[in-house]
Each structure stands twice: as C-alpha cells, then as structure tokens.
Amino acid sequence: LRGYVPLYYCRVMYLFIIFRVMYPFIICRVMVSNLNAEKYEDNVDIIVSPPFVYISQVKETLTAPIQISAQNSWVGKGGAFTGEISVEQLKDIGCEWVILGHSERRHVIGETDEFTRKKAAYALGQNLKVIACIGEKLEERESGNTFDVCFRQLKSFADEVPSWKDIVIAYEPVWAIGTGKVATPEQAQEVHGAIREWVSKNVSPQVASEIRIIYGGMKYFLLLLFSIMNQAVFPVFLSPVSIISS
C-alpha cells in the first residue's frame, strides 16, 4: 500500500483502526506489535482507537509514529457523571482524537444529532480532534434517503463546530457494520462525492478541498485499494479482522 499512496494523490493518507470492545488486551497487544513492526512514509497518518481501559497500555507499547483516539467522550466539562469520560481525562492520558457520532452511539445508546454536535464542539474547543461519523441505516438507503440522512448529520456538526481543520468525516453505512455486507466502491464513491459537494456549498470550497473523508465498516481489501486509487474516496476505518485478512 505504501507504494501506491504517493502515486495517486498528494493528500495525506489517513488510516484509522478501532480495537473493538469484545477483544481482550492480548489481541490489542498483537495488533500493536504488528503496527510497530511496520515502516511508514511521511504522508500516512495512522490513528488507533483502543477501548478506554486499554488506552494507556496501548500508548505505552506503541513505538511507531501512531496517534491515539478515544471511542467516546462526555458532552462537556467533567462533573458528577458516573461512568462517563471527559475530554480533559482523555487529554491527560495522551489522546489526540475522539470518535463521535458512531452509529452504535446513535442507534444503540440513543445519542441524538444535537447531543453529538455538542460533544464535538466541546472536544474541538479543548483541542481534541474529532472523527465525525455519519451514515444511514438499511431502511433509509432502501427508501432513497441516504443523502438526506448524511446531510442532516453533517449539518448538525456544521451548526456547532468552530472549525473543520481538526475534523475527519467518517461515512459509515450502518447496514455495513458487523453484518457481512459491504458498500460497493461505486456506493462509497457516490456518497463521498455528495459529502464533499455538500461541504463545498454549506461550509466553504476550501474546507471541501482539504477535509479528509474516510469509509467505515470496511471488510474487504479491494475496497481499501479502490479508495487509495481514487482521489474522491479516502481510507478507512479498519477492524482487527480487516487488518488480519489484509
């Protein structure tokens, strides 16, 4: 993959890896060992996102130039919110990024667009970078509402965030997460193009030209390769399964 990156576009490649909550630390340790063994070019940004309880252990064992992301953060300054994790705590342990708006937070936990945008605004205000997740459910795609859903979620972020320079947009169709299904390259390309056009019209052409858009829920290596070869689509959320199969 490193050989392809410089040939097709000059933007920095972005590889984002989530360590899922069901994996024990021994699996995280194997993945960290594999990541440490790699050699990375300057135009590749790599971010890993372990479960909160493993963040410090992962950070201490990483030797490669890899950044750390949390999988969630609280909506405001810390206080009496038992079980939640504040932005300030994440920064204390060395996190540079946080995932917000993930489909499981939206559709399982019940976090609304409004709640998610407030979390993003607070994180960015505290200099914690944000992976802003958007994406439609299967019934929304089948009813032809993919763009409506994605644009609504984008607008929610746009209404609150102070700047887009520390945001990466992650398009993750909910129907392609843990289901064995995967969006085709054409489907991913279509939505990524629409996202960039929306940003151009509703934020600014400059932001649209600079912001990185990645695909989440990926299972197959060929879609990753397509992403690298196509300027409009950017890699990629990867699960441990994806890394091993690759």
XYZ file of C-alpha atoms in Angstrom:
246
model
C 0.000 0.000 0.000
C 2.785 2.433 0.780
C 3.933 2.199 -2.812
C 0.532 3.326 -4.111
C -0.119 6.292 -1.875
C 2.212 8.926 -3.408
C 1.271 7.966 -6.967
C -2.421 8.772 -6.894
C -2.885 11.892 -4.812
C -0.921 14.331 -2.739
C -3.225 14.499 0.297
C -2.115 12.698 3.425
C -3.477 9.168 3.624
C -5.467 8.503 6.776
C -5.724 5.013 8.276
C -7.937 4.617 11.321
C -8.125 1.380 13.308
C -10.695 0.620 16.004
C -9.923 -2.063 18.583
C -13.408 -3.390 19.311
C -14.666 -3.731 22.867
C -15.071 -7.508 22.600
C -11.337 -8.055 22.105
C -9.159 -8.677 25.196
C -5.876 -6.838 25.629
C -3.865 -9.762 24.246
C -5.450 -9.089 20.827
C -4.684 -5.379 21.153
C -1.094 -6.281 22.025
C -0.732 -8.447 18.903
C -2.040 -5.626 16.728
C 0.262 -3.084 18.368
C 3.214 -5.415 17.792
C 2.307 -5.694 14.106
C 1.926 -1.917 13.791
C 5.275 -1.315 15.499
C 6.964 -3.640 13.024
C 5.849 -1.613 10.008
C 7.680 1.266 8.348
C 5.543 4.282 7.468
C 6.008 7.053 4.957
C 5.559 10.674 5.968
C 2.287 11.073 4.088
C 0.458 8.372 6.050
C -1.385 9.288 9.259
C -2.274 6.301 11.430
C -4.595 6.501 14.411
C -5.614 3.608 16.660
C -8.616 3.633 18.964
C -8.467 1.111 21.812
C -11.210 0.683 24.424
C -10.727 3.261 27.167
C -9.363 0.771 29.714
C -6.518 -0.155 27.322
C -5.559 3.307 26.080
C -2.622 3.781 28.462
C -1.287 0.268 27.848
C -1.516 0.656 24.086
C 0.095 4.082 24.196
C 2.993 2.801 26.318
C 3.701 -0.088 23.939
C 3.434 1.854 20.657
C 6.812 2.753 19.214
C 5.658 3.675 15.721
C 4.513 7.257 14.936
C 0.875 6.394 15.632
C -1.704 8.641 17.283
C -4.278 7.566 19.875
C -8.027 8.120 19.702
C -10.744 7.503 22.264
C -14.016 5.893 21.214
C -16.222 8.408 23.038
C -16.181 11.469 25.309
C -18.571 13.377 27.535
C -20.518 16.351 26.247
C -18.942 18.997 28.474
C -16.592 19.717 31.322
C -16.191 16.899 33.838
C -18.522 16.615 36.798
C -20.788 14.125 38.577
C -21.469 11.955 35.528
C -20.693 8.450 36.745
C -19.281 6.174 34.080
C -18.568 8.929 31.572
C -15.114 10.005 30.383
C -14.302 13.673 29.972
C -12.260 15.319 27.255
C -9.881 16.550 29.951
C -9.257 12.977 31.122
C -8.607 11.811 27.576
C -6.066 14.560 27.024
C -4.397 13.692 30.338
C -3.625 10.182 29.087
C -2.362 11.337 25.698
C -5.353 11.067 23.366
C -5.272 13.335 20.329
C -8.561 12.216 18.753
C -12.048 11.054 19.704
C -14.742 9.258 17.692
C -18.136 10.994 17.893
C -21.464 10.128 16.277
C -20.637 6.459 15.719
C -23.731 4.529 14.665
C -23.706 2.436 17.814
C -23.751 5.587 19.933
C -26.612 6.955 17.828
C -28.772 3.860 17.387
C -27.950 1.681 20.398
C -27.183 4.266 23.096
C -29.673 6.775 21.655
C -27.451 9.843 21.254
C -29.155 12.499 19.127
C -27.697 14.796 16.475
C -27.920 17.676 18.934
C -26.100 15.786 21.695
C -23.426 14.616 19.264
C -22.736 18.093 17.882
C -22.379 19.489 21.408
C -19.853 16.768 22.185
C -17.938 17.631 19.026
C -17.954 21.360 19.759
C -16.661 20.824 23.283
C -13.943 18.384 22.207
C -12.714 20.706 19.469
C -12.816 23.642 21.872
C -10.427 21.710 24.113
C -8.099 20.906 21.171
C -9.139 17.270 20.883
C -9.551 16.322 17.215
C -12.770 14.648 16.077
C -13.648 11.765 13.794
C -17.224 12.764 12.934
C -19.291 9.730 11.958
C -22.313 9.842 9.695
C -24.270 7.187 7.840
C -27.649 5.702 7.015
C -29.478 2.569 8.157
C -30.566 -0.097 5.666
C -34.186 1.056 5.541
C -33.039 4.623 4.930
C -30.896 3.528 1.989
C -33.640 1.360 0.538
C -36.125 4.231 0.778
C -33.733 6.539 -1.090
C -32.904 8.735 1.908
C -29.142 8.139 2.142
C -28.197 11.707 1.226
C -30.928 13.244 3.409
C -29.661 11.361 6.465
C -25.992 12.121 5.825
C -26.643 15.788 5.094
C -28.773 16.150 8.241
C -25.981 14.693 10.344
C -23.387 16.860 8.596
C -25.475 19.979 9.196
C -25.692 19.106 12.864
C -21.897 19.143 13.116
C -21.663 22.273 10.960
C -24.113 24.178 13.189
C -21.850 23.872 16.218
C -18.208 23.216 15.378
C -15.870 26.250 15.468
C -13.536 24.969 12.749
C -13.195 21.991 10.411
C -9.397 21.835 10.388
C -9.331 19.175 13.132
C -12.226 17.078 11.828
C -12.210 13.949 9.704
C -15.582 12.844 8.316
C -16.218 9.102 8.512
C -19.019 7.804 6.311
C -20.118 4.507 7.825
C -23.303 2.993 6.390
C -24.945 1.305 9.375
C -26.033 -1.643 7.260
C -22.371 -2.476 6.509
C -21.220 -2.708 10.132
C -20.929 -6.227 11.509
C -23.471 -7.590 9.028
C -21.214 -9.237 6.465
C -22.405 -6.674 3.903
C -20.161 -4.006 2.457
C -20.795 -0.961 0.314
C -19.547 -1.325 -3.229
C -16.813 1.053 -4.427
C -19.459 2.831 -6.512
C -21.734 3.318 -3.479
C -18.901 4.667 -1.350
C -17.729 6.918 -4.185
C -21.221 8.315 -4.718
C -21.738 9.225 -1.059
C -18.217 10.597 -0.575
C -18.660 12.811 -3.595
C -22.007 14.054 -2.299
C -20.478 14.782 1.124
C -17.679 16.823 -0.414
C -20.169 18.743 -2.565
C -22.350 19.457 0.498
C -19.347 20.748 2.429
C -18.383 22.951 -0.505
C -21.837 24.534 -0.693
C -22.601 24.769 3.029
C -19.207 25.340 4.650
C -16.706 26.500 2.026
C -14.980 25.252 -1.129
C -11.628 25.448 0.667
C -12.776 23.202 3.508
C -14.285 20.798 0.963
C -10.985 20.564 -0.879
C -8.966 19.958 2.294
C -11.118 17.819 4.574
C -10.478 14.099 4.692
C -13.419 11.745 4.221
C -12.987 8.107 5.166
C -15.128 4.994 4.881
C -16.222 2.946 7.892
C -17.470 -0.600 8.187
C -14.968 -1.933 5.688
C -14.431 -5.663 5.402
C -12.781 -6.264 2.067
C -9.300 -5.274 0.986
C -10.345 -4.424 -2.571
C -12.466 -1.536 -1.347
C -9.437 -0.174 0.501
C -7.373 -0.436 -2.676
C -10.098 1.336 -4.640
C -10.123 4.082 -2.030
C -6.398 4.658 -2.384
C -6.610 4.783 -6.159
C -9.492 7.248 -6.264
C -8.985 10.842 -5.136
C -12.577 11.319 -4.026
C -12.632 8.435 -1.557
C -10.292 8.230 1.398
C -9.365 5.295 3.662
C -10.601 3.944 6.057
C -11.956 2.591 9.296
C -10.495 -0.874 9.815
C -11.454 -3.541 12.315
C -8.946 -6.138 13.591
C -10.477 -8.639 11.176
C -9.686 -6.345 8.254
C -6.067 -5.981 9.308
C -5.557 -9.712 9.678
C -7.228 -10.538 6.369
C -5.222 -7.855 4.597
